[in-house]
Coordinates of C-alpha atoms in Angstrom, one line a residue:
M1 CA 169.7 147.4 95.8
A2 CA 166.7 145.7 97.0
L3 CA 165.1 149.0 97.6
L4 CA 166.1 150.3 94.0
R5 CA 164.7 147.2 92.6
A6 CA 161.5 147.8 94.5
M7 CA 161.2 151.1 93.0
A8 CA 162.1 150.0 89.5
G9 CA 159.1 147.5 90.5
I10 CA 157.1 149.9 91.6
V11 CA 157.9 152.4 88.6
A12 CA 157.2 149.7 86.2
G13 CA 154.3 149.7 88.0
A14 CA 152.9 152.9 87.7
L15 CA 153.8 153.1 83.7
V16 CA 151.3 150.1 83.5
L17 CA 148.4 151.6 84.6
G18 CA 149.0 155.1 83.0
V19 CA 149.9 153.5 79.6
A20 CA 146.3 151.1 79.8
E21 CA 144.4 154.6 81.3
L22 CA 145.6 155.8 77.8
V23 CA 144.6 153.0 75.6
A24 CA 141.8 152.9 77.3
V25 CA 140.7 156.5 76.0
F26 CA 139.7 154.5 72.9
S27 CA 138.6 151.8 74.8
G28 CA 136.7 152.3 76.7
A29 CA 137.0 154.8 80.3
G30 CA 135.5 151.5 81.6
S31 CA 138.3 149.1 80.8
A32 CA 141.6 150.6 82.5
P33 CA 143.0 148.3 84.8
A34 CA 142.4 150.4 88.0
Y35 CA 138.1 151.2 87.5
A36 CA 137.9 147.2 86.0
L37 CA 139.3 146.1 88.8
G38 CA 137.6 148.5 91.3
A39 CA 134.8 148.0 90.2
T40 CA 135.0 144.0 90.5
V41 CA 135.4 144.7 93.9
V42 CA 132.8 147.2 94.5
D43 CA 131.2 143.9 92.8
H44 CA 132.0 141.6 95.4
T45 CA 132.8 143.0 98.2
P46 CA 130.8 142.3 101.4
D47 CA 127.6 144.2 102.5
G48 CA 128.7 144.5 105.9
V49 CA 132.5 145.4 105.2
R50 CA 130.5 148.1 102.0
E51 CA 127.8 149.0 104.7
W52 CA 131.1 150.1 107.6
A53 CA 132.5 151.6 104.5
I54 CA 129.6 154.2 103.4
S55 CA 129.1 154.2 107.4
T56 CA 132.7 155.5 108.1
F57 CA 133.8 157.7 104.7
G58 CA 129.8 158.5 103.6
T59 CA 130.4 159.5 99.7
N60 CA 133.5 159.6 100.6
D61 CA 134.1 156.1 100.0
K62 CA 135.1 155.3 96.7
A63 CA 138.5 157.4 97.2
V64 CA 139.0 155.4 100.4
L65 CA 138.8 152.5 97.7
F66 CA 141.3 154.3 95.4
V67 CA 143.9 155.0 98.2
C68 CA 143.7 151.7 99.1
M69 CA 144.4 149.9 95.6
G70 CA 146.5 152.5 95.6
I71 CA 148.8 150.9 98.3
V72 CA 147.9 146.9 97.2
A73 CA 149.5 147.8 94.2
V74 CA 152.5 149.9 94.8
V75 CA 153.4 147.1 97.4
V76 CA 153.0 144.1 94.9
A77 CA 154.6 146.3 92.3
G78 CA 157.6 146.5 94.9
V79 CA 157.5 143.0 95.7
A80 CA 157.9 141.9 92.2
G81 CA 160.5 144.3 91.9
V82 CA 162.6 142.9 94.5
L83 CA 161.9 139.0 92.7
E84 CA 162.9 140.1 89.8
R85 CA 166.3 139.1 87.9
A86 CA 167.5 138.6 84.5
G87 CA 167.7 135.0 84.4
R88 CA 164.9 134.8 86.8
P89 CA 161.6 136.8 85.6
I90 CA 159.1 136.0 88.6
G91 CA 158.5 140.0 89.2
S92 CA 157.9 139.9 85.0
V93 CA 155.6 136.9 85.5
A94 CA 154.0 138.2 88.6
F95 CA 152.9 141.1 86.2
A96 CA 151.8 138.8 83.6
V97 CA 149.8 137.0 85.8
L98 CA 147.9 139.8 86.8
G99 CA 147.2 141.6 84.0
V100 CA 145.7 138.8 82.1
I101 CA 143.1 138.7 85.3
A102 CA 142.5 142.9 84.5
A103 CA 142.1 141.8 80.5
V104 CA 139.2 139.3 81.5
I105 CA 138.0 141.7 83.8
G106 CA 137.6 144.4 81.2
A107 CA 136.8 142.7 78.6
G108 CA 134.2 141.4 80.6
R109 CA 132.6 145.0 81.8
V110 CA 133.1 146.4 78.8
G111 CA 132.5 143.8 76.6
G112 CA 134.8 142.6 73.9
F113 CA 138.2 142.4 72.8
S114 CA 138.5 146.0 73.3
G115 CA 138.4 145.8 76.9
A116 CA 141.0 144.2 77.5
L117 CA 143.7 146.1 75.4
P118 CA 144.1 148.6 78.1
A119 CA 145.8 145.8 80.6
L120 CA 147.7 143.7 77.9
I121 CA 149.6 147.3 76.1
G122 CA 150.1 148.7 79.7
T123 CA 151.9 145.2 81.1
A124 CA 153.6 144.3 77.9
A125 CA 155.0 148.1 78.7
G126 CA 155.7 147.4 82.1
I127 CA 157.6 144.4 81.9
L128 CA 159.4 145.4 79.6
V129 CA 160.1 148.5 81.3
L130 CA 160.6 145.9 84.5
R131 CA 163.4 143.6 82.2
G132 CA 165.3 146.9 81.7
L133 CA 165.7 148.7 84.9
T134 CA 166.3 144.7 86.2
G135 CA 169.4 144.8 83.5
R136 CA 171.0 147.9 85.3
I137 CA 170.2 147.1 88.5
D138 CA 172.1 143.9 87.9
D139 CA 174.7 145.3 86.5
A140 CA 175.3 147.8 88.9
S141 CA 175.9 144.6 91.2
A142 CA 178.5 143.4 89.3
S143 CA 180.4 146.4 88.4
P144 CA 182.5 146.8 90.7
R145 CA 184.4 143.0 90.1
S146 CA 185.6 144.6 86.6
A147 CA 188.9 145.1 86.3
P148 CA 190.4 148.4 87.9
D149 CA 192.6 150.9 86.1
T150 CA 196.0 150.1 87.3
A151 CA 196.4 154.1 87.6
V152 CA 193.6 155.0 90.1
P153 CA 193.4 153.2 93.5
P154 CA 191.0 149.7 93.7
Q155 CA 189.1 151.1 96.4
K156 CA 187.9 154.4 94.5
T157 CA 187.5 153.1 91.3
E158 CA 185.1 150.7 92.5
A159 CA 183.3 153.1 93.8
T160 CA 183.2 155.6 90.9
I161 CA 181.8 152.5 88.5
A162 CA 179.4 151.7 91.1
G163 CA 178.2 155.2 91.4
A164 CA 177.7 155.5 88.3
G165 CA 175.7 152.3 87.6
R166 CA 173.1 153.4 90.9
R167 CA 172.9 157.2 88.4
R168 CA 172.3 154.9 85.5
V169 CA 169.4 152.5 87.1
L170 CA 168.4 155.8 89.0
G171 CA 167.6 158.0 85.6
G172 CA 166.1 154.6 84.6
I173 CA 163.4 154.7 87.4
A174 CA 163.5 158.7 87.0
A175 CA 162.9 158.7 83.3
T176 CA 160.0 155.6 83.7
G177 CA 158.0 157.7 86.9
V178 CA 158.2 161.0 84.6
L179 CA 156.3 158.7 82.0
A180 CA 153.7 156.9 83.6
L181 CA 152.7 160.1 84.8
G182 CA 152.7 161.7 82.1
A183 CA 150.6 158.8 80.4
G184 CA 148.2 158.5 83.0
L185 CA 147.7 162.5 82.8
A186 CA 147.0 162.0 79.2
G187 CA 144.8 159.8 79.1
R188 CA 142.5 161.0 82.6
L189 CA 142.7 164.6 80.2
L190 CA 141.5 163.1 76.7
G191 CA 138.9 160.5 78.2
G192 CA 137.8 163.9 79.9
A193 CA 137.8 165.6 77.0
R194 CA 136.1 163.3 74.9
R195 CA 133.5 162.2 77.2
D196 CA 133.0 165.2 79.2
V197 CA 128.8 166.5 78.9
T198 CA 129.7 170.2 81.4
A199 CA 129.6 171.8 78.7
E200 CA 126.3 170.4 77.0
R201 CA 124.5 170.3 80.1
A202 CA 125.5 173.9 80.3
T203 CA 123.7 174.5 77.2
V204 CA 120.1 172.8 78.2
E205 CA 117.2 175.0 78.4
L206 CA 114.7 173.2 80.2
P207 CA 110.9 172.7 79.4
R208 CA 108.5 174.7 81.3
A209 CA 106.2 172.3 83.7
A210 CA 102.2 172.1 82.3
T211 CA 101.7 173.7 85.9
P212 CA 104.9 175.2 88.2
L213 CA 104.8 173.8 91.9
P214 CA 103.2 177.4 94.0
P215 CA 105.5 179.0 96.9
L216 CA 106.7 177.1 99.6
P217 CA 104.2 178.3 102.0
P218 CA 106.3 180.8 105.1
D219 CA 106.3 178.0 107.6
A220 CA 107.5 174.6 105.9
D221 CA 111.2 175.8 106.5
L222 CA 111.6 176.4 110.4
R223 CA 115.1 178.5 109.4
V224 CA 116.6 177.3 113.0
P225 CA 120.2 177.9 113.0
G226 CA 122.1 173.8 112.6
L227 CA 118.7 172.6 111.1
T228 CA 118.6 171.0 107.2
S229 CA 116.9 173.8 105.2
Y230 CA 113.6 172.4 103.9
I231 CA 115.1 172.3 99.7
T232 CA 118.6 170.4 100.1
P233 CA 121.0 172.0 97.9
N234 CA 122.5 170.0 95.0
S235 CA 126.2 170.4 96.0
D236 CA 124.8 168.9 99.2
F237 CA 122.7 166.4 98.2
Y238 CA 123.8 162.6 99.0
R239 CA 125.6 160.3 96.7
I240 CA 125.8 157.2 96.9
D241 CA 126.0 154.8 93.8
T242 CA 128.4 151.8 92.8
A243 CA 130.2 154.3 89.6
L244 CA 133.5 154.9 90.1
I245 CA 133.6 156.5 86.8
V246 CA 130.7 158.5 86.7
P247 CA 128.4 158.6 83.2
Q248 CA 128.6 161.1 81.1
V249 CA 125.9 160.3 78.8
S250 CA 125.2 163.4 76.1
T251 CA 121.4 164.1 75.0
D252 CA 121.9 163.7 71.3
S253 CA 123.0 159.8 71.9
W254 CA 120.7 158.8 74.8
S255 CA 117.5 157.1 74.9
L256 CA 115.0 154.9 76.7
R257 CA 114.1 152.0 75.9
I258 CA 111.1 150.5 77.6
H259 CA 110.6 147.2 76.5
G260 CA 109.6 143.0 77.8
M261 CA 106.3 142.1 78.7
V262 CA 104.7 145.3 76.7
E263 CA 101.9 144.8 73.6
Q264 CA 104.6 147.2 72.1
E265 CA 107.7 148.3 72.9
I266 CA 108.9 151.8 72.6
T267 CA 112.1 154.5 72.6
L268 CA 112.1 157.8 73.3
T269 CA 114.9 160.3 72.6
W270 CA 115.9 163.8 74.7
D271 CA 113.6 164.9 71.5
D272 CA 110.6 163.0 72.1
L273 CA 111.2 164.1 75.8
L274 CA 110.4 167.6 75.3
R275 CA 107.6 166.9 73.2
R276 CA 105.8 166.1 76.1
A277 CA 104.7 167.8 79.4
P278 CA 107.1 167.5 81.9
V279 CA 106.1 168.2 85.7
E280 CA 107.2 169.3 88.5
S281 CA 107.5 167.0 92.2
L282 CA 108.7 167.9 96.0
V283 CA 109.8 164.2 96.7
T284 CA 112.4 163.5 99.4
L285 CA 114.7 160.5 98.2
A286 CA 116.6 158.6 101.0
C287 CA 119.7 155.5 100.8
V288 CA 118.8 152.0 102.2
S289 CA 122.4 152.5 104.1
N290 CA 121.1 155.8 105.8
P291 CA 122.1 155.0 109.4
I292 CA 119.7 156.1 112.7
N293 CA 120.6 160.1 112.5
G294 CA 122.8 159.9 109.2
D295 CA 122.8 162.2 106.5
L296 CA 122.7 159.5 103.4
I297 CA 118.8 161.6 102.5
G298 CA 117.4 165.3 100.7
N299 CA 114.5 166.3 99.9
A300 CA 114.3 168.3 95.8
R301 CA 112.2 169.7 93.3
W302 CA 112.6 167.6 90.6
L303 CA 111.2 167.9 86.9
G304 CA 110.6 165.5 84.8
Y305 CA 107.7 162.8 82.8
R306 CA 105.5 160.8 84.8
L307 CA 106.1 157.1 84.5
D308 CA 103.0 155.8 83.9
E309 CA 102.5 157.8 80.9
L310 CA 105.2 157.0 79.8
L311 CA 104.3 152.9 80.6
A312 CA 100.7 153.0 80.0
A313 CA 102.3 153.8 75.8
A314 CA 103.9 150.7 75.7
R315 CA 101.1 148.9 77.2
P316 CA 102.8 145.8 80.1
L317 CA 101.1 143.1 79.4
P318 CA 98.8 142.2 82.8
D319 CA 100.8 139.3 84.6
A320 CA 104.0 142.0 85.3
D321 CA 104.7 143.2 88.6
M322 CA 108.1 144.2 88.3
V323 CA 109.8 147.3 86.0
L324 CA 113.8 145.9 86.2
S325 CA 115.9 149.7 85.8
H326 CA 118.8 150.0 83.9
S327 CA 121.7 152.3 84.1
E328 CA 124.1 153.1 82.0
D329 CA 126.4 151.7 83.6
G330 CA 125.5 148.4 83.8
W331 CA 123.3 148.7 87.3
T332 CA 119.8 147.7 87.9
A333 CA 117.2 148.2 89.7
G334 CA 113.9 146.2 90.2
T335 CA 110.9 148.6 91.3
P336 CA 107.1 146.7 91.4
L337 CA 105.0 148.1 88.4
S338 CA 102.2 148.6 90.6
V339 CA 103.9 151.9 92.3
L340 CA 104.8 153.4 89.3
T341 CA 101.4 153.3 88.4
D342 CA 99.2 153.8 91.5
G343 CA 99.1 157.6 91.3
R344 CA 102.5 159.3 93.0
D345 CA 104.4 161.8 91.2
A346 CA 107.2 158.4 90.1
L347 CA 109.1 160.4 87.1
L348 CA 111.8 160.4 84.7
A349 CA 113.1 163.0 86.2
I350 CA 115.3 165.6 84.3
G351 CA 115.8 168.8 86.4
M352 CA 116.6 169.1 90.0
N353 CA 116.3 172.2 91.6
G354 CA 115.6 174.6 88.6
E355 CA 118.8 173.2 86.5
P356 CA 119.3 170.0 84.2
L357 CA 120.2 167.0 86.7
P358 CA 123.9 167.4 87.7
I359 CA 126.0 164.9 86.1
Q360 CA 127.1 163.1 89.2
H361 CA 123.0 163.1 90.2
G362 CA 121.6 161.0 87.2
Y363 CA 122.1 164.0 83.6
P364 CA 120.6 163.5 81.9
A365 CA 117.9 161.1 83.2
R366 CA 117.1 159.8 86.4
L367 CA 114.2 157.9 87.9
V368 CA 112.7 159.4 91.2
V369 CA 110.0 157.4 93.1
P370 CA 108.2 158.9 96.0
G371 CA 108.5 156.6 99.0
L372 CA 110.6 153.6 97.7
Y373 CA 114.8 153.4 98.8
G374 CA 117.1 154.4 95.8
Y375 CA 118.6 150.9 95.6
V376 CA 115.2 149.8 94.5
S377 CA 114.1 152.9 92.8
A378 CA 116.4 155.7 92.0
T379 CA 118.1 154.6 88.8
K380 CA 121.0 157.1 87.6
W381 CA 121.5 157.6 84.3
V382 CA 118.9 155.6 83.1
T383 CA 118.7 154.2 79.9
E384 CA 115.7 150.8 80.0
L385 CA 112.7 149.9 81.8
E386 CA 112.1 145.9 81.4
V387 CA 108.8 145.4 81.9
T388 CA 108.6 141.8 83.5
R389 CA 107.8 140.2 86.8
F390 CA 110.1 139.8 90.1
D391 CA 110.0 136.0 89.8
K392 CA 111.7 136.1 86.6
A393 CA 114.3 139.0 87.2
T394 CA 116.7 140.2 89.7
A395 CA 118.1 143.8 90.7
Y396 CA 121.9 144.8 91.7
W397 CA 121.3 144.3 95.2
T398 CA 118.1 142.0 95.3
R399 CA 121.2 139.4 94.1
R400 CA 123.3 140.4 96.6
G401 CA 120.7 139.5 99.7
W402 CA 118.9 143.1 100.2
S403 CA 114.8 142.7 100.4
A404 CA 113.2 143.0 97.0
Q405 CA 110.3 145.2 97.9
G406 CA 112.2 148.3 100.0
P407 CA 109.3 150.6 101.4
I408 CA 111.5 153.3 102.5
K409 CA 110.7 153.6 106.8
T410 CA 109.3 156.3 108.9
G411 CA 112.0 157.8 111.1
T412 CA 113.5 160.5 111.7
R413 CA 116.7 162.7 112.4
I414 CA 118.0 165.3 114.9
D415 CA 119.9 168.0 113.8
T416 CA 120.7 169.8 116.5
P417 CA 122.3 170.3 119.2
R418 CA 125.0 168.1 118.5
G419 CA 126.2 164.1 120.0
R420 CA 128.5 164.6 122.2
G421 CA 128.5 168.2 122.1
R422 CA 128.9 171.0 125.3
I423 CA 125.3 173.3 125.2
P424 CA 124.5 176.2 127.9
Q425 CA 121.8 176.3 130.4
G426 CA 118.6 177.1 130.1
R427 CA 116.6 177.4 127.2
T428 CA 117.6 175.0 123.7
V429 CA 115.8 174.2 120.7
I430 CA 115.9 170.3 119.9
A431 CA 115.2 170.5 116.1
G432 CA 115.7 168.4 113.3
V433 CA 113.7 166.2 109.9
A434 CA 111.4 164.2 109.9
W435 CA 109.8 161.2 106.8
A436 CA 107.5 159.3 106.0
Q437 CA 107.2 159.2 102.1
H438 CA 104.1 158.4 100.3
R439 CA 102.5 158.2 104.1
G440 CA 102.9 161.2 105.5
V441 CA 104.1 162.9 109.5
T442 CA 101.8 163.4 111.5
G443 CA 103.3 164.1 114.7
V444 CA 107.1 164.4 116.5
E445 CA 108.0 163.9 119.5
V446 CA 110.9 164.2 122.3
Q447 CA 112.2 162.4 125.1
I448 CA 114.9 163.7 127.4
D449 CA 117.1 161.2 129.2
D450 CA 114.6 158.8 130.5
G451 CA 111.4 161.0 130.9
D452 CA 107.9 161.4 129.0
W453 CA 107.6 161.8 125.4
R454 CA 107.1 165.4 124.4
P455 CA 105.2 167.1 121.6
A456 CA 107.3 168.5 119.1
R457 CA 106.3 171.3 117.2
L458 CA 105.6 170.7 113.5
S459 CA 106.6 172.8 109.9
T460 CA 104.2 172.8 107.6
E461 CA 103.2 170.6 105.7
V462 CA 104.0 170.7 102.0
T463 CA 103.4 167.0 100.7
V464 CA 103.0 163.5 101.8
D465 CA 106.4 162.5 100.1
T466 CA 108.3 164.7 101.6
W467 CA 110.3 165.3 104.9
R468 CA 108.7 167.8 107.7
Q469 CA 111.1 169.4 110.2
W470 CA 110.1 170.2 113.6
T471 CA 111.6 171.8 116.6
Y472 CA 110.7 171.2 120.6
D473 CA 112.4 173.8 122.9
W474 CA 114.1 172.3 125.9
E475 CA 114.9 174.3 129.1
A476 CA 118.3 172.6 129.6
T477 CA 119.3 172.0 133.2
P478 CA 123.6 170.7 133.9
G479 CA 124.6 168.0 133.3
Q480 CA 125.0 164.5 130.8
H481 CA 121.3 164.5 128.9
T482 CA 120.4 162.1 126.6
L483 CA 118.7 163.2 124.1
R484 CA 115.8 160.5 121.0
A485 CA 113.3 161.8 118.4
R486 CA 110.3 159.4 117.1
T487 CA 108.0 160.4 114.4
T488 CA 104.2 158.9 113.9
D489 CA 103.0 158.7 110.3
T490 CA 99.1 158.9 109.2
T491 CA 99.0 155.6 110.1
G492 CA 98.7 156.2 113.8
A493 CA 101.8 153.4 114.6
P494 CA 104.7 155.5 115.9
Q495 CA 108.4 154.9 114.6
T496 CA 110.0 151.2 116.2
A497 CA 112.2 151.3 119.0
V498 CA 113.3 148.1 117.8
E499 CA 117.1 148.8 116.4
Q500 CA 118.1 147.1 113.3
D501 CA 121.3 147.6 111.1
V502 CA 120.4 148.9 107.7
I503 CA 120.9 145.1 105.9
P504 CA 118.2 143.8 103.9
D505 CA 116.2 146.6 104.1
G506 CA 116.9 149.9 106.5
A507 CA 117.3 150.7 109.9
T508 CA 115.8 151.2 112.6
G509 CA 115.2 152.3 116.4
Y510 CA 115.5 155.7 117.6
P511 CA 117.9 158.6 117.1
T512 CA 119.4 158.9 120.4
L513 CA 122.7 161.3 121.2
T514 CA 123.8 162.9 124.2
V515 CA 124.8 166.5 125.4
Q516 CA 127.4 168.2 128.0
V517 CA 125.5 170.5 129.9
S518 CA 127.4 173.8 132.3

């Protein structure tokens, strides 16, 4: 019967989550235990473990987290079921304790008692079912000792009664599983339908830029096979954030509040923005978690409103030096006020590559700041700009030990050939992208094995705020070879060879890969 008890615990646990998902339709998606606990795990995961997950799983890190949480939930619920007895409700107590913990977390993340309701109601349903299934299992265990029918051999009677009891238990387990699945799917579908802004986004007409960007120079994109395109398609643009549920924010309810150390607090609605003149800008964004030769970097054409003009309307006080931007999901970033007001194209962006921001990239509005890593600047689903000081406020990642200011480091990446690949001897094109946002790239060099550094050919520079492509023609000879690359920016300093991990302010070192020539 241990297997049946474990199955009972698992389906009861599934019912907890399913019912909670359904209740969360009305109390807020972030209050569902799976998401509330997941977000808490994200917030408290040690930096080393988090960066390992990002480097290992990339943009699939959240899916992996949910899979791991699911495995743990199955094990815990199964053990609770095995321990549960009609007269010894150990499993029910475990459910209750975990439910209270989830309720407290949900209340803290969503705010108020409503945030606790999904976990409380779901746990109550799970405990009732666990008690009921346990009672059936206990009855099935005891049924062979019932008085046998004298007209039937005792062994056959006992087997018949036991089989009927097991079927009754299995029927209850199956029914609970179906109920849990139905509740979970209903909650997911109803919640998605209530919050989803996909249809709204499809109807948004972006305003035209006051001065549209000119066409790209022909040599801005070298179009070499295997080389990343100059403009990163929206579908390929990296996404790294802490949101387990992508916020669904409507233009009808969205607003941006600029407050704090200002002479005049202001609030801008979507309609207010549309009455302003937007600008277009090409900007390459990069994640501080991008490892050497990593792909957590992308370039796009952004449409938005200059942050220096928006901030000027609120008139920041002279001693303010930081803007703490707030996301709809509670995430924050601290950006130097001087960077937002020094004339660079720091934007409140509403468009990306000619269309409204994709929902997962911040629809309806986000920040785009040239030259800074995203953790201190690229707030998605932005709702507040709090003008303050670095000695008075700390942002999400700086509270966790990351540097308060995160200028993007000069770097490069080798896109082709692929590392550990086999290539034929003869002429081979080595190609990649190089960046030094808001400073500009002046040169890229390539080294084969331990030979001299050789200059690569650069694509045409469009703006200092974006990456540049580069190529190097190599006469590959048979054998194993090591390829390296480095970038020089307008300061004249080459990319450092000193290897450093991404913590606390971005990785350094040369991109290095090995190829076999045959």
